[in-house]
């Protein structure tokens, strides 16, 4: 490899004049151009090749890293999704529990467990006969059981 | 050297043949085998859409779906069905033989069976146990399970669903299309043992959740209606009962209760999810509550006024060939047995004869038009599966008695909701307020859409409605509906006690439909309430249904903060005096009082079954029965709405 890369001597007339050869003068020298340096060119090629290799390796590494991160994110996403589902489930179960515990049936059952008993028949108490304040004097009490409802109704309209 | 050459040639040939075969498989038939492999590995699992919830008007859950685990099997992957069935049966609490049949059902060679359900919506603990078994061919999918957190409250309204989703009854059936949503599917790649292969092809089309349904029901009021009705059904030994509370101002059905009475095998209880929602499905003859329609229509068309006087005997014969119509009680107050009653008095006393006298002023078509105008003969505006339209006689078939029977609520079959709708029309000033059960829907994105409420129409004038309301107030204050009075409020309503038609034709003397329909407060009506008790041991609507009306409506008035309209208890005191004079207790027993009432009922029933009572009964029946020819409604109109202390006076 090194043999291939080492600069090879070239047979060129544009190289340094040989000793003993006639000096062609400045005009002739002015036409001479410096040939591209083989070593430099080869170095550039080598650098390019290294760079390409580096880019390839880096790309591969990036790709692998990206894949790893993507896979990791997928796992995170899946975990979050599962968590979301679980929380949703938990919410629904709690909602059901709240609805169930606050239902009349459960409340009554809990009350009975605590020793409470159902109330008996509801009895409404009426105040004794009294004249409503808004009634004009002279009118009979409106809530006497014997009074006609028609009369009572007309009095009721004037009551507070 | 030559041997080496031969060996090399053979090796080359061998490898060449292999390479050719691989080339053939990969290049020529590659696509085919790839498809085959994918087909074998991919499994499609249906994803059931979560069913929408059912809420009451306050957002409380009446029905909801919770995701649970459903176990399925791919029989083609089950290696040992017998062993797997034996291990699964005790965990799933399922029949081992049934499981074995499902696990062994591999389908045909042409269409192998890849999916059979083993257990739907199991508890999480059970699911974990099954997963721990790690059986080949057994898989799990999430599936919605229906839960009814309010228990039996409104069960017959909400209905139920089949295990695989569709609604069977009630709201679950009526709004099934909305509630059920759109199913999805999950395509997964599985190994030969049925386990999901990670990081492989997986397609998921999410199921779309169903729409939530918000009902106009109020859970608390619904419970109160069921509680009051159930205790009265128990106390009176009724066969069944129904109650409905309607918000007159907007047509919202706030409570709709159905109760079934005790049978030889079961105690009385609130109707369950599979039972009829009686107010919308059960037909009955309304009896005297139908007089509201007859009198309203007569008032509206100027046939009578509230103070028009009639000479009302206690019986009237409309055709010489049929038995006379009678009032419930003989007119003992008048010396000649003929009362001189106004239209208001006729309604207050629930006089059949008086109502027939009013109907005599109306044409046949007029009576029929009145029934139609108040909504009889067609289903109500409530969306309900199989809601009957009811039965109305055509005026052309009234013959001699049809008009009069219809006028007093016989020969007419209605649902409870239809009758309540008629009363709500009067409460609403003479215009209908179409009742509805659906308040709103909430879509999968959470947007609420109010239900479209049909517009009402005018049936009678506000004047007629106002006059009718005053007359109905009188029914409560000093008439047959005294037990319906509510402390601190003025209410209005009408009793009904209709004899039930016999299967053999005509009407018996025992079975009745006792009802009370009314509204409160009478001046600015907010709630209209119906209570009906079926076959309640000969008690009258005013005695058994009116107290239930009073208790339920009082609860509604207080719950919704309606201002009292009768602080001096004028109507209530007058009504109590009327009830006391008639010997009616107006009691709706609860707790220990209910136990005592049930004991009294049993004792009474035992006395009735004793030989002496049996001998006495025919005489009592003979005095009051109106025999009619089979299939005829003539002479049926012996409604009985007064408050006799002794039910045996019922005629």
CSV table of N, CA and C in Angstrom, one decimal, chain A residues 40-122:
chain,number,residue,atom,x,y,z
A,40,UNK,N,0.9,15.6,-2.8
A,40,UNK,CA,-0.3,16.4,-2.2
A,40,UNK,C,-1.6,15.9,-2.7
A,41,UNK,N,-1.5,15.5,-4.0
A,41,UNK,CA,-2.8,15.0,-4.6
A,41,UNK,C,-3.2,13.7,-3.9
A,42,UNK,N,-2.2,12.9,-3.7
A,42,UNK,CA,-2.4,11.6,-3.1
A,42,UNK,C,-2.9,11.8,-1.6
A,43,UNK,N,-2.4,12.8,-1.0
A,43,UNK,CA,-2.8,13.1,0.4
A,43,UNK,C,-4.3,13.5,0.4
A,44,UNK,N,-4.6,14.4,-0.6
A,44,UNK,CA,-6.0,14.8,-0.7
A,44,UNK,C,-7.0,13.6,-0.9
A,45,UNK,N,-6.5,12.8,-1.8
A,45,UNK,CA,-7.3,11.6,-2.1
A,45,UNK,C,-7.5,10.7,-0.8
A,46,UNK,N,-6.4,10.6,-0.1
A,46,UNK,CA,-6.4,9.9,1.1
A,46,UNK,C,-7.4,10.5,2.2
A,47,UNK,N,-7.2,11.8,2.2
A,47,UNK,CA,-8.1,12.5,3.2
A,47,UNK,C,-9.6,12.4,2.8
A,48,UNK,N,-9.8,12.5,1.5
A,48,UNK,CA,-11.2,12.3,1.1
A,48,UNK,C,-11.7,10.9,1.4
A,49,UNK,N,-10.8,10.0,1.2
A,49,UNK,CA,-11.3,8.6,1.5
A,49,UNK,C,-11.5,8.4,3.0
A,50,UNK,N,-10.7,9.0,3.8
A,50,UNK,CA,-10.9,8.9,5.3
A,50,UNK,C,-12.2,9.7,5.7
A,51,UNK,N,-12.3,10.8,5.0
A,51,UNK,CA,-13.5,11.6,5.3
A,51,UNK,C,-14.8,10.8,5.0
A,52,UNK,N,-14.7,10.2,3.8
A,52,UNK,CA,-15.9,9.4,3.3
A,52,UNK,C,-16.1,8.3,4.3
A,53,UNK,N,-15.0,7.6,4.7
A,53,UNK,CA,-15.2,6.5,5.7
A,53,UNK,C,-15.8,7.0,7.0
A,54,UNK,N,-15.2,8.2,7.4
A,54,UNK,CA,-15.7,8.7,8.6
A,54,UNK,C,-17.2,9.1,8.5
A,55,UNK,N,-17.6,9.7,7.4
A,55,UNK,CA,-19.0,10.1,7.2
A,55,UNK,C,-19.9,8.8,7.2
A,56,UNK,N,-19.3,7.8,6.5
A,56,UNK,CA,-20.1,6.6,6.5
A,56,UNK,C,-20.3,6.0,7.9
A,57,UNK,N,-19.2,5.9,8.6
A,57,UNK,CA,-19.3,5.4,9.9
A,57,UNK,C,-20.2,6.2,10.8
A,58,UNK,N,-20.0,7.6,10.7
A,58,UNK,CA,-20.8,8.5,11.5
A,58,UNK,C,-22.3,8.3,11.2
A,59,UNK,N,-22.5,8.2,9.8
A,59,UNK,CA,-23.9,8.1,9.4
A,59,UNK,C,-24.5,6.8,10.0
A,60,UNK,N,-23.7,5.7,9.8
A,60,UNK,CA,-24.2,4.5,10.4
A,60,UNK,C,-24.5,4.6,11.9
A,61,UNK,N,-23.5,5.2,12.5
A,61,UNK,CA,-23.6,5.4,14.0
A,61,UNK,C,-24.9,6.2,14.3
A,62,UNK,N,-25.1,7.3,13.5
A,62,UNK,CA,-26.2,8.2,13.7
A,62,UNK,C,-27.5,7.4,13.5
A,63,UNK,N,-27.4,6.6,12.4
A,63,UNK,CA,-28.6,5.8,12.1
A,63,UNK,C,-29.0,4.8,13.2
A,64,UNK,N,-27.9,4.2,13.7
A,64,UNK,CA,-28.1,3.2,14.7
A,64,UNK,C,-28.7,3.9,16.0
A,65,UNK,N,-28.0,5.1,16.3
A,65,UNK,CA,-28.4,5.9,17.4
A,65,UNK,C,-29.8,6.3,17.3
A,66,UNK,N,-30.2,6.8,16.1
A,66,UNK,CA,-31.5,7.3,15.9
A,66,UNK,C,-32.5,6.1,16.1
A,67,UNK,N,-32.1,5.0,15.5
A,67,UNK,CA,-33.0,3.8,15.7
A,67,UNK,C,-33.2,3.4,17.1
A,68,UNK,N,-32.1,3.5,17.9
A,68,UNK,CA,-32.2,3.2,19.3
A,68,UNK,C,-33.1,4.2,20.0
A,69,UNK,N,-32.8,5.5,19.7
A,69,UNK,CA,-33.7,6.5,20.3
A,69,UNK,C,-35.2,6.3,19.9
A,70,UNK,N,-35.3,6.0,18.6
A,70,UNK,CA,-36.7,5.8,18.1
A,70,UNK,C,-37.4,4.6,18.9
A,71,UNK,N,-36.6,3.6,19.0
A,71,UNK,CA,-37.1,2.4,19.7
A,71,UNK,C,-37.4,2.7,21.2
A,72,UNK,N,-36.4,3.5,21.7
A,72,UNK,CA,-36.7,3.9,23.1
A,72,UNK,C,-37.9,4.8,23.3
A,73,UNK,N,-38.1,5.7,22.3
A,73,UNK,CA,-39.3,6.6,22.3
A,73,UNK,C,-40.5,5.8,22.1
A,74,UNK,N,-40.4,4.8,21.3
A,74,UNK,CA,-41.6,3.9,21.0
A,74,UNK,C,-42.0,3.2,22.3
A,75,UNK,N,-41.0,2.8,23.0
A,75,UNK,CA,-41.3,2.1,24.3
A,75,UNK,C,-41.9,3.1,25.3
A,76,UNK,N,-41.3,4.3,25.3
A,76,UNK,CA,-41.9,5.4,26.2
A,76,UNK,C,-43.3,5.7,25.8
A,77,UNK,N,-43.5,5.8,24.5
A,77,UNK,CA,-44.8,6.1,24.0
A,77,UNK,C,-45.8,5.0,24.4
A,78,UNK,N,-45.3,3.8,24.2
A,78,UNK,CA,-46.2,2.7,24.5
A,78,UNK,C,-46.5,2.7,26.0
A,79,UNK,N,-45.5,3.0,26.8
A,79,UNK,CA,-45.7,3.0,28.3
A,79,UNK,C,-46.7,4.1,28.7
A,80,UNK,N,-46.5,5.3,28.0
A,80,UNK,CA,-47.4,6.4,28.3
A,80,UNK,C,-48.8,6.1,27.8
A,81,UNK,N,-48.9,5.4,26.7
A,81,UNK,CA,-50.2,5.0,26.2
A,81,UNK,C,-50.9,4.1,27.1
A,82,UNK,N,-50.1,3.1,27.6
A,82,UNK,CA,-50.7,2.2,28.6
A,82,UNK,C,-51.1,2.9,29.9
A,83,UNK,N,-50.2,3.8,30.3
A,83,UNK,CA,-50.6,4.6,31.5
A,83,UNK,C,-51.9,5.4,31.3
A,84,UNK,N,-52.0,6.0,30.1
A,84,UNK,CA,-53.2,6.7,29.8
A,84,UNK,C,-54.4,5.8,29.9
A,85,UNK,N,-54.3,4.6,29.2
A,85,UNK,CA,-55.4,3.7,29.2
A,85,UNK,C,-55.7,3.3,30.7
A,86,UNK,N,-54.7,3.0,31.5
A,86,UNK,CA,-54.9,2.6,32.8
A,86,UNK,C,-55.6,3.7,33.6
A,87,UNK,N,-55.1,5.0,33.4
A,87,UNK,CA,-55.7,6.1,34.1
A,87,UNK,C,-57.2,6.3,33.7
A,88,UNK,N,-57.4,6.1,32.4
A,88,UNK,CA,-58.8,6.2,31.9
A,88,UNK,C,-59.7,5.2,32.6
A,89,UNK,N,-59.1,4.0,32.6
A,89,UNK,CA,-59.9,2.9,33.3
A,89,UNK,C,-60.1,3.2,34.7
A,90,UNK,N,-59.1,3.7,35.4
A,90,UNK,CA,-59.2,4.1,36.8
A,90,UNK,C,-60.3,5.1,37.0
A,91,UNK,N,-60.3,6.1,36.1
A,91,UNK,CA,-61.2,7.2,36.2
A,91,UNK,C,-62.7,6.6,36.0
A,92,UNK,N,-62.8,5.8,35.0
A,92,UNK,CA,-64.1,5.2,34.8
A,92,UNK,C,-64.6,4.4,36.0
A,93,UNK,N,-63.7,3.6,36.6
A,93,UNK,CA,-64.1,2.8,37.7
A,93,UNK,C,-64.4,3.7,38.9
A,94,UNK,N,-63.7,4.8,39.1
A,94,UNK,CA,-64.0,5.7,40.2
A,94,UNK,C,-65.3,6.4,40.0
A,95,UNK,N,-65.5,6.7,38.7
A,95,UNK,CA,-66.8,7.3,38.4
A,95,UNK,C,-68.0,6.4,38.7
A,96,UNK,N,-67.8,5.2,38.3
A,96,UNK,CA,-68.8,4.2,38.6
A,96,UNK,C,-69.0,4.0,40.1
A,97,UNK,N,-67.9,4.0,40.8
A,97,UNK,CA,-67.9,3.9,42.3
A,97,UNK,C,-68.7,5.0,42.9
A,98,UNK,N,-68.4,6.2,42.4
A,98,UNK,CA,-69.0,7.4,43.0
A,98,UNK,C,-70.5,7.4,42.7
A,99,UNK,N,-70.9,7.0,41.5
A,99,UNK,CA,-72.3,7.0,41.1
A,99,UNK,C,-73.0,5.9,41.9
A,100,UNK,N,-72.3,4.8,42.1
A,100,UNK,CA,-72.9,3.7,42.8
A,100,UNK,C,-73.1,4.0,44.3
A,101,UNK,N,-72.0,4.6,44.9
A,101,UNK,CA,-72.1,4.9,46.3
A,101,UNK,C,-73.1,6.1,46.6
A,102,UNK,N,-73.3,6.9,45.6
A,102,UNK,CA,-74.2,8.1,45.9
A,102,UNK,C,-75.7,7.7,45.5
A,103,UNK,N,-75.9,6.5,45.0
A,103,UNK,CA,-77.3,6.2,44.6
A,103,UNK,C,-78.1,6.0,45.8
A,104,UNK,N,-79.4,6.2,45.7
A,104,UNK,CA,-80.3,6.1,46.8
A,104,UNK,C,-80.3,4.8,47.4
A,105,UNK,N,-80.2,3.7,46.6
A,105,UNK,CA,-80.2,2.4,47.1
A,105,UNK,C,-79.1,2.1,48.1
A,106,UNK,N,-77.9,2.6,47.7
A,106,UNK,CA,-76.7,2.4,48.5
A,106,UNK,C,-76.8,3.2,49.8
A,107,UNK,N,-77.3,4.4,49.7
A,107,UNK,CA,-77.4,5.3,50.9
A,107,UNK,C,-78.3,4.7,51.9
A,108,UNK,N,-79.5,4.1,51.4
A,108,UNK,CA,-80.4,3.5,52.3
A,108,UNK,C,-79.9,2.3,52.9
A,109,UNK,N,-79.2,1.5,52.1
A,109,UNK,CA,-78.6,0.3,52.7
A,109,UNK,C,-77.5,0.6,53.8
A,110,UNK,N,-76.7,1.7,53.5
A,110,UNK,CA,-75.7,2.1,54.5
A,110,UNK,C,-76.4,2.6,55.7
A,111,UNK,N,-77.5,3.4,55.5
A,111,UNK,CA,-78.2,3.9,56.7
A,111,UNK,C,-78.8,2.8,57.5
A,112,UNK,N,-79.4,1.8,56.9
A,112,UNK,CA,-80.0,0.6,57.6
A,112,UNK,C,-78.9,-0.1,58.4
A,113,UNK,N,-77.7,-0.2,57.8
A,113,UNK,CA,-76.6,-0.9,58.4
A,113,UNK,C,-76.2,-0.1,59.7
A,114,UNK,N,-76.3,1.2,59.7
A,114,UNK,CA,-76.0,2.0,60.8
A,114,UNK,C,-77.1,2.0,61.9
A,115,UNK,N,-78.2,1.3,61.6
A,115,UNK,CA,-79.2,1.2,62.6
A,115,UNK,C,-80.4,2.1,62.4
A,116,UNK,N,-80.4,2.8,61.2
A,116,UNK,CA,-81.6,3.7,61.0
A,116,UNK,C,-82.7,2.9,60.4
A,117,UNK,N,-83.9,3.4,60.7
A,117,UNK,CA,-85.1,2.7,60.2
A,117,UNK,C,-85.9,3.7,59.3
A,118,UNK,N,-86.7,3.1,58.4
A,118,UNK,CA,-87.5,4.0,57.6
A,118,UNK,C,-88.6,4.7,58.4
A,119,UNK,N,-88.8,5.9,58.0
A,119,UNK,CA,-89.8,6.7,58.7
A,119,UNK,C,-91.2,6.2,58.4
A,120,UNK,N,-92.1,6.5,59.3
A,120,UNK,CA,-93.5,6.0,59.0
A,120,UNK,C,-94.2,7.0,58.1
A,121,UNK,N,-95.6,6.9,58.2
A,121,UNK,CA,-96.4,7.8,57.3
A,121,UNK,C,-96.1,9.3,57.7
A,122,UNK,N,-96.0,10.0,56.6
A,122,UNK,CA,-95.8,11.5,56.8
A,122,UNK,C,-97.1,12.1,57.2
